CSV table of C-alpha atoms in Angstrom, one decimal:
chain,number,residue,atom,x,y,z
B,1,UNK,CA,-3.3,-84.9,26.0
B,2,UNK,CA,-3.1,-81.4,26.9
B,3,UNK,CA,-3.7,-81.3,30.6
B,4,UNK,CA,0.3,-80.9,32.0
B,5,UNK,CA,0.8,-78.0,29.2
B,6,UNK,CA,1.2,-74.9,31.1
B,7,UNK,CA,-1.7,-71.9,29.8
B,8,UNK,CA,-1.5,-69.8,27.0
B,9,UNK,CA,-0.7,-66.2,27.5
B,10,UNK,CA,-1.3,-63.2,25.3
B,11,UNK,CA,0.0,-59.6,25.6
B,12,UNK,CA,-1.2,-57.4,22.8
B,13,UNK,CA,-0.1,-53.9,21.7
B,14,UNK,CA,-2.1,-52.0,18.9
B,15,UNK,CA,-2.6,-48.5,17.6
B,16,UNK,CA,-4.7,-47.5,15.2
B,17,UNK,CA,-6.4,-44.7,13.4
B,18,UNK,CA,-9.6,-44.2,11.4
B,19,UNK,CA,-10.4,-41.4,8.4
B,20,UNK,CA,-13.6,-40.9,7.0
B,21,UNK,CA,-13.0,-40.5,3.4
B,22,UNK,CA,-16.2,-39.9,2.2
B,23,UNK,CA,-19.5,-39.2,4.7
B,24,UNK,CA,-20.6,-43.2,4.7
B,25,UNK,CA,-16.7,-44.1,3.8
B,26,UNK,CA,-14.6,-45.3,6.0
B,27,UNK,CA,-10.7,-46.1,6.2
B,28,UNK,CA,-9.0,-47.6,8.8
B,29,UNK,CA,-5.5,-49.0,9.9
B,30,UNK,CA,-3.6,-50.2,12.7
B,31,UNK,CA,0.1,-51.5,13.8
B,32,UNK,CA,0.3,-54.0,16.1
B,33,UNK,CA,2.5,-56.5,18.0
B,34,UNK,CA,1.1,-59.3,19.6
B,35,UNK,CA,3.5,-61.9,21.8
B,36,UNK,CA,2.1,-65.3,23.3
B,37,UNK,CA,3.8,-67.5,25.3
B,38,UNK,CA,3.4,-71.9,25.7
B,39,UNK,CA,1.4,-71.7,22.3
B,40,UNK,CA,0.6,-75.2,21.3
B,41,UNK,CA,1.0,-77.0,18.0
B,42,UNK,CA,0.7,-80.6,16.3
B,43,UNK,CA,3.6,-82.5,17.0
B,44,UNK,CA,3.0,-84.4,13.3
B,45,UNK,CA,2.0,-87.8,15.3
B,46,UNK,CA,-1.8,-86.9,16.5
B,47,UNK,CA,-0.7,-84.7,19.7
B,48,UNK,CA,0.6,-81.6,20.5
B,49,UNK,CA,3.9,-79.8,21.9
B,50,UNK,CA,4.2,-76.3,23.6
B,51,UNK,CA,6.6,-74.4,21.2
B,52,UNK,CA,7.8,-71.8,23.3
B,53,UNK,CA,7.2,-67.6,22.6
B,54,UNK,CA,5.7,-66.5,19.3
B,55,UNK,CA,6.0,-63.0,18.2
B,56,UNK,CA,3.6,-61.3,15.1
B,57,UNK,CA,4.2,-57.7,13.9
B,58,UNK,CA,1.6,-56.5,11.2
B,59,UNK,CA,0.0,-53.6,9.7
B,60,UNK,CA,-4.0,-54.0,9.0
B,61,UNK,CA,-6.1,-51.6,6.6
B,62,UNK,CA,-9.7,-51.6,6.2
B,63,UNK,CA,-12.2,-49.9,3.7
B,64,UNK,CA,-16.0,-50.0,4.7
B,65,UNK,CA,-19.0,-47.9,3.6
B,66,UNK,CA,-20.4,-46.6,0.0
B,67,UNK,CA,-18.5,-45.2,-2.9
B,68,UNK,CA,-21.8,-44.0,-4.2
B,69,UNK,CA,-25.5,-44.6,-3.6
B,70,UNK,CA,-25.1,-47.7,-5.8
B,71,UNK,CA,-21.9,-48.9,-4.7
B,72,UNK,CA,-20.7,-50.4,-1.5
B,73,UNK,CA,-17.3,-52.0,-0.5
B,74,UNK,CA,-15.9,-53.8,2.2
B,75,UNK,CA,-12.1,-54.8,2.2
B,76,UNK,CA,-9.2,-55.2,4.2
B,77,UNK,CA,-5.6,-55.9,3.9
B,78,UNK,CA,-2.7,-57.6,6.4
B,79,UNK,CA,0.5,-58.0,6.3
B,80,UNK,CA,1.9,-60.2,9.2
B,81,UNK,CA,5.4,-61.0,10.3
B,82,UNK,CA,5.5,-63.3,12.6
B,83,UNK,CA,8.3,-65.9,14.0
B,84,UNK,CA,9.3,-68.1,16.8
B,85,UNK,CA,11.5,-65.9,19.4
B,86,UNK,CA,11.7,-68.5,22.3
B,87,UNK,CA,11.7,-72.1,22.0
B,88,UNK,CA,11.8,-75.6,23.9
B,89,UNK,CA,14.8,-77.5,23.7
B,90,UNK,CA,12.7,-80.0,22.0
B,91,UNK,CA,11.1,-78.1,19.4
B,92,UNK,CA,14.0,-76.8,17.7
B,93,UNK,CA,12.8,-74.2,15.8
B,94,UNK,CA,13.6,-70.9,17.3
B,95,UNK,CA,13.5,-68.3,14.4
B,96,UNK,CA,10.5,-70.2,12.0
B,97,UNK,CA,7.5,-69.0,11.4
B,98,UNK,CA,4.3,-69.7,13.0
B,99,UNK,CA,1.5,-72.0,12.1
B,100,UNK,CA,-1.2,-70.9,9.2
B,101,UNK,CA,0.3,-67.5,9.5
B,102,UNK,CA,0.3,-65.8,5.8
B,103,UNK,CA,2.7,-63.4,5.4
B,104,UNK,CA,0.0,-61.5,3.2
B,105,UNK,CA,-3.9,-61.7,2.8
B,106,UNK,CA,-6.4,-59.4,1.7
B,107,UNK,CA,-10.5,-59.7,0.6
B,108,UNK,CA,-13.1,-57.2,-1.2
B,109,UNK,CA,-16.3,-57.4,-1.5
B,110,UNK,CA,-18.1,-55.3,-3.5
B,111,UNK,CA,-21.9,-54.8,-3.8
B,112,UNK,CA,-24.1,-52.5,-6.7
B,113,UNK,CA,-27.7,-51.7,-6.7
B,114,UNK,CA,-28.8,-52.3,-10.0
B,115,UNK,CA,-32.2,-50.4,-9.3
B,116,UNK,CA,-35.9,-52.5,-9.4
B,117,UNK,CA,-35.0,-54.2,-6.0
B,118,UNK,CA,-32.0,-56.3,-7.3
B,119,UNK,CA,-28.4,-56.1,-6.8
B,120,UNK,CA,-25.2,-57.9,-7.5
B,121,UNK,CA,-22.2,-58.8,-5.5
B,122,UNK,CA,-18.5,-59.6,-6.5
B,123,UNK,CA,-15.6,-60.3,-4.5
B,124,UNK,CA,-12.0,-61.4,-4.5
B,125,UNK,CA,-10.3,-63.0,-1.7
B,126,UNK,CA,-5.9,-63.8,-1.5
B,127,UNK,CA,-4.1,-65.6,1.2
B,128,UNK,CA,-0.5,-65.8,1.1
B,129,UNK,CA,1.7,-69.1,1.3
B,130,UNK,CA,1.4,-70.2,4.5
B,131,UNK,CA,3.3,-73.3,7.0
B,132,UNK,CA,1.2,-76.1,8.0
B,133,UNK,CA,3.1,-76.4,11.3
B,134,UNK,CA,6.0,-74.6,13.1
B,135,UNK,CA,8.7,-76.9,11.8
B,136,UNK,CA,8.3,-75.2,8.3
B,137,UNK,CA,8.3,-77.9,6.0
B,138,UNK,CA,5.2,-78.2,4.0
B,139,UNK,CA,4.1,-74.9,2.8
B,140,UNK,CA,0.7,-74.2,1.4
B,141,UNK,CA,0.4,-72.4,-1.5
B,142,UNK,CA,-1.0,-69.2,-1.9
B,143,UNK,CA,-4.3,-68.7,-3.5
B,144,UNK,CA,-7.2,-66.5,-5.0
B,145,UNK,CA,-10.6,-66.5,-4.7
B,146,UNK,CA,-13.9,-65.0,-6.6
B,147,UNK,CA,-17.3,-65.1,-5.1
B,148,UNK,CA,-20.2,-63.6,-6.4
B,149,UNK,CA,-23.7,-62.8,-5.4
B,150,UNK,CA,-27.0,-61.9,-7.3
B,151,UNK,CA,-30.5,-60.1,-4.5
B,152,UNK,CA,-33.8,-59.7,-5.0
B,153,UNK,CA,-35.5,-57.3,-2.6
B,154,UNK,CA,-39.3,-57.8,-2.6
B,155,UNK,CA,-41.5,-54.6,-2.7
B,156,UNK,CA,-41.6,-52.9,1.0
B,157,UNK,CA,-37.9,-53.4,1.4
B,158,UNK,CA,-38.8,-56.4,4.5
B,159,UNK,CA,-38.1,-59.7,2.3
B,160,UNK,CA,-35.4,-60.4,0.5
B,161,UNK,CA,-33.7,-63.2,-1.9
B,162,UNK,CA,-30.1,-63.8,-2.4
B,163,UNK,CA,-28.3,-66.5,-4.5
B,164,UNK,CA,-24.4,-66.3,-3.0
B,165,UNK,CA,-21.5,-68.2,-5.5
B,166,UNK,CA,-19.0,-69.0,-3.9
B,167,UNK,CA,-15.4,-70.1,-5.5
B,168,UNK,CA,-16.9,-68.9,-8.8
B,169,UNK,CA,-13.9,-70.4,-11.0
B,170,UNK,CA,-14.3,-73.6,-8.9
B,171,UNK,CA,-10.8,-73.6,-8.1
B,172,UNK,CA,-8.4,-75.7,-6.3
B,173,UNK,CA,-7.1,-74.4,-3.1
B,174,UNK,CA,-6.0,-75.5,0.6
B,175,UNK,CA,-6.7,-72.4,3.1
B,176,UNK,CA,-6.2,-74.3,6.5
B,177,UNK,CA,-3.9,-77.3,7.8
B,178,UNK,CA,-3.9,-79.1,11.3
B,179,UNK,CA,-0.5,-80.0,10.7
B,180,UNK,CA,1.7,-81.8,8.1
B,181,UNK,CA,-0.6,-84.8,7.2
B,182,UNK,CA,-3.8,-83.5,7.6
B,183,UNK,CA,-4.5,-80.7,5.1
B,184,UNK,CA,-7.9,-79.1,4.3
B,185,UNK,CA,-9.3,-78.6,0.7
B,186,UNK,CA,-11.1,-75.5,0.0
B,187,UNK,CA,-14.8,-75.9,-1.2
B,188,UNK,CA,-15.4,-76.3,-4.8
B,189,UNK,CA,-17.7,-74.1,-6.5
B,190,UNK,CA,-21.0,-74.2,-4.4
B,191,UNK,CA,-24.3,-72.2,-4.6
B,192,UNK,CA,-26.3,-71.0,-1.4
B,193,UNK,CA,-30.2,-69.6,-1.8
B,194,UNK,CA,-31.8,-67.7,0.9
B,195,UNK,CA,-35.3,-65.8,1.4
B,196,UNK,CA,-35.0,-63.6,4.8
B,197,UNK,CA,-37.6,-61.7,5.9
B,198,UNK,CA,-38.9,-59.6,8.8
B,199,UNK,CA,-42.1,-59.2,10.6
């Protein structure tokens, strides 16, 4: 139970500054610090523990908008550095890292218009090795991911097919945890059609 746990507080300090590269292309970035106090974790038995203060310093960078006519992207980058600054006497782990907190991830998604109302879609997503709980002692492992995409817009631009692939190399990976024992898979290679439309 959670009830006696005292709330969660936040404090959040960010600045950031946006250049438009081309006229529809778009990079951003941003430094920030965010602090929270009585976070919550798994205590490895099925409940959960208030682990103190947590502090996360990180640099994000973001690249939205088209390259050309035919070309479209939409990426971003993060760097996080993040570690345990106060903690309860019973935790004990002042000075680890947090939870599911990669020290490094970064996705792209590209997107071409191949002309005769289709297009095609590639992208590539990496998280960094990441903790599975505060006490740092199962790690999971960093990973890389390609999806893909193949459209079909009907004439009059209001319908439109899309076949989206995703984990094209049907790898295995682990992106989340809820602590030490209980560790999620990443989908295997898995196919998604959809016809949208608009009246």
């Amino acid at each position: 139970s959670s009830a006696d746990f005292e709330p969660e507080k936040a404090k959040n300090y960010e600045i950031g500054a946006r250049w438009d590269v081309l006229p529809k292309l778009t990079l951003s970035a941003a430094l920030f610090r965010l602090d929270r106090d009585n976070v919550r974790n798994s205590d490895g038995a099925g409940g959960f523990v208030q682990v103190g203060q947590q502090r996360t310093e990180g640099l994000e960078i973001g690249l939205q908008g088209e390259i050309t006519r035919f070309w479209q992207v939409y990426g971003g980058y993060t760097r996080l550095d993040g570690k345990i600054t106060k903690a309860t006497a019973a935790a004990g782990i002042l000075g680890h890292r947090p939870q599911l907190e990669p020290e490094n991830a970064f996705s792209l998604w590209n997107r071409f218009d191949l002309g005769g109302g289709w297009g095609a879609g590639l992208g590539l997503v990496h998280q960094g090795a990441a903790f599975t709980n505060v006490d740092n002692v199962v790690r999971l492992p960093a990973f890389d991911r390609v999806d893909g995409a193949l459209y079909y817009t009907f004439a009059g631009g209001k319908t439109r097919l899309a076949l989206n692939v995703e984990n094209l190399g049907d790898k295995k990976y682990y992106p989340t945890a809820d602590g030490n024992n209980n560790i999620s898979p990443g989908a295997p290679r898995n196919a998604r059609l959809t016809l949208t439309t608009a009246f």
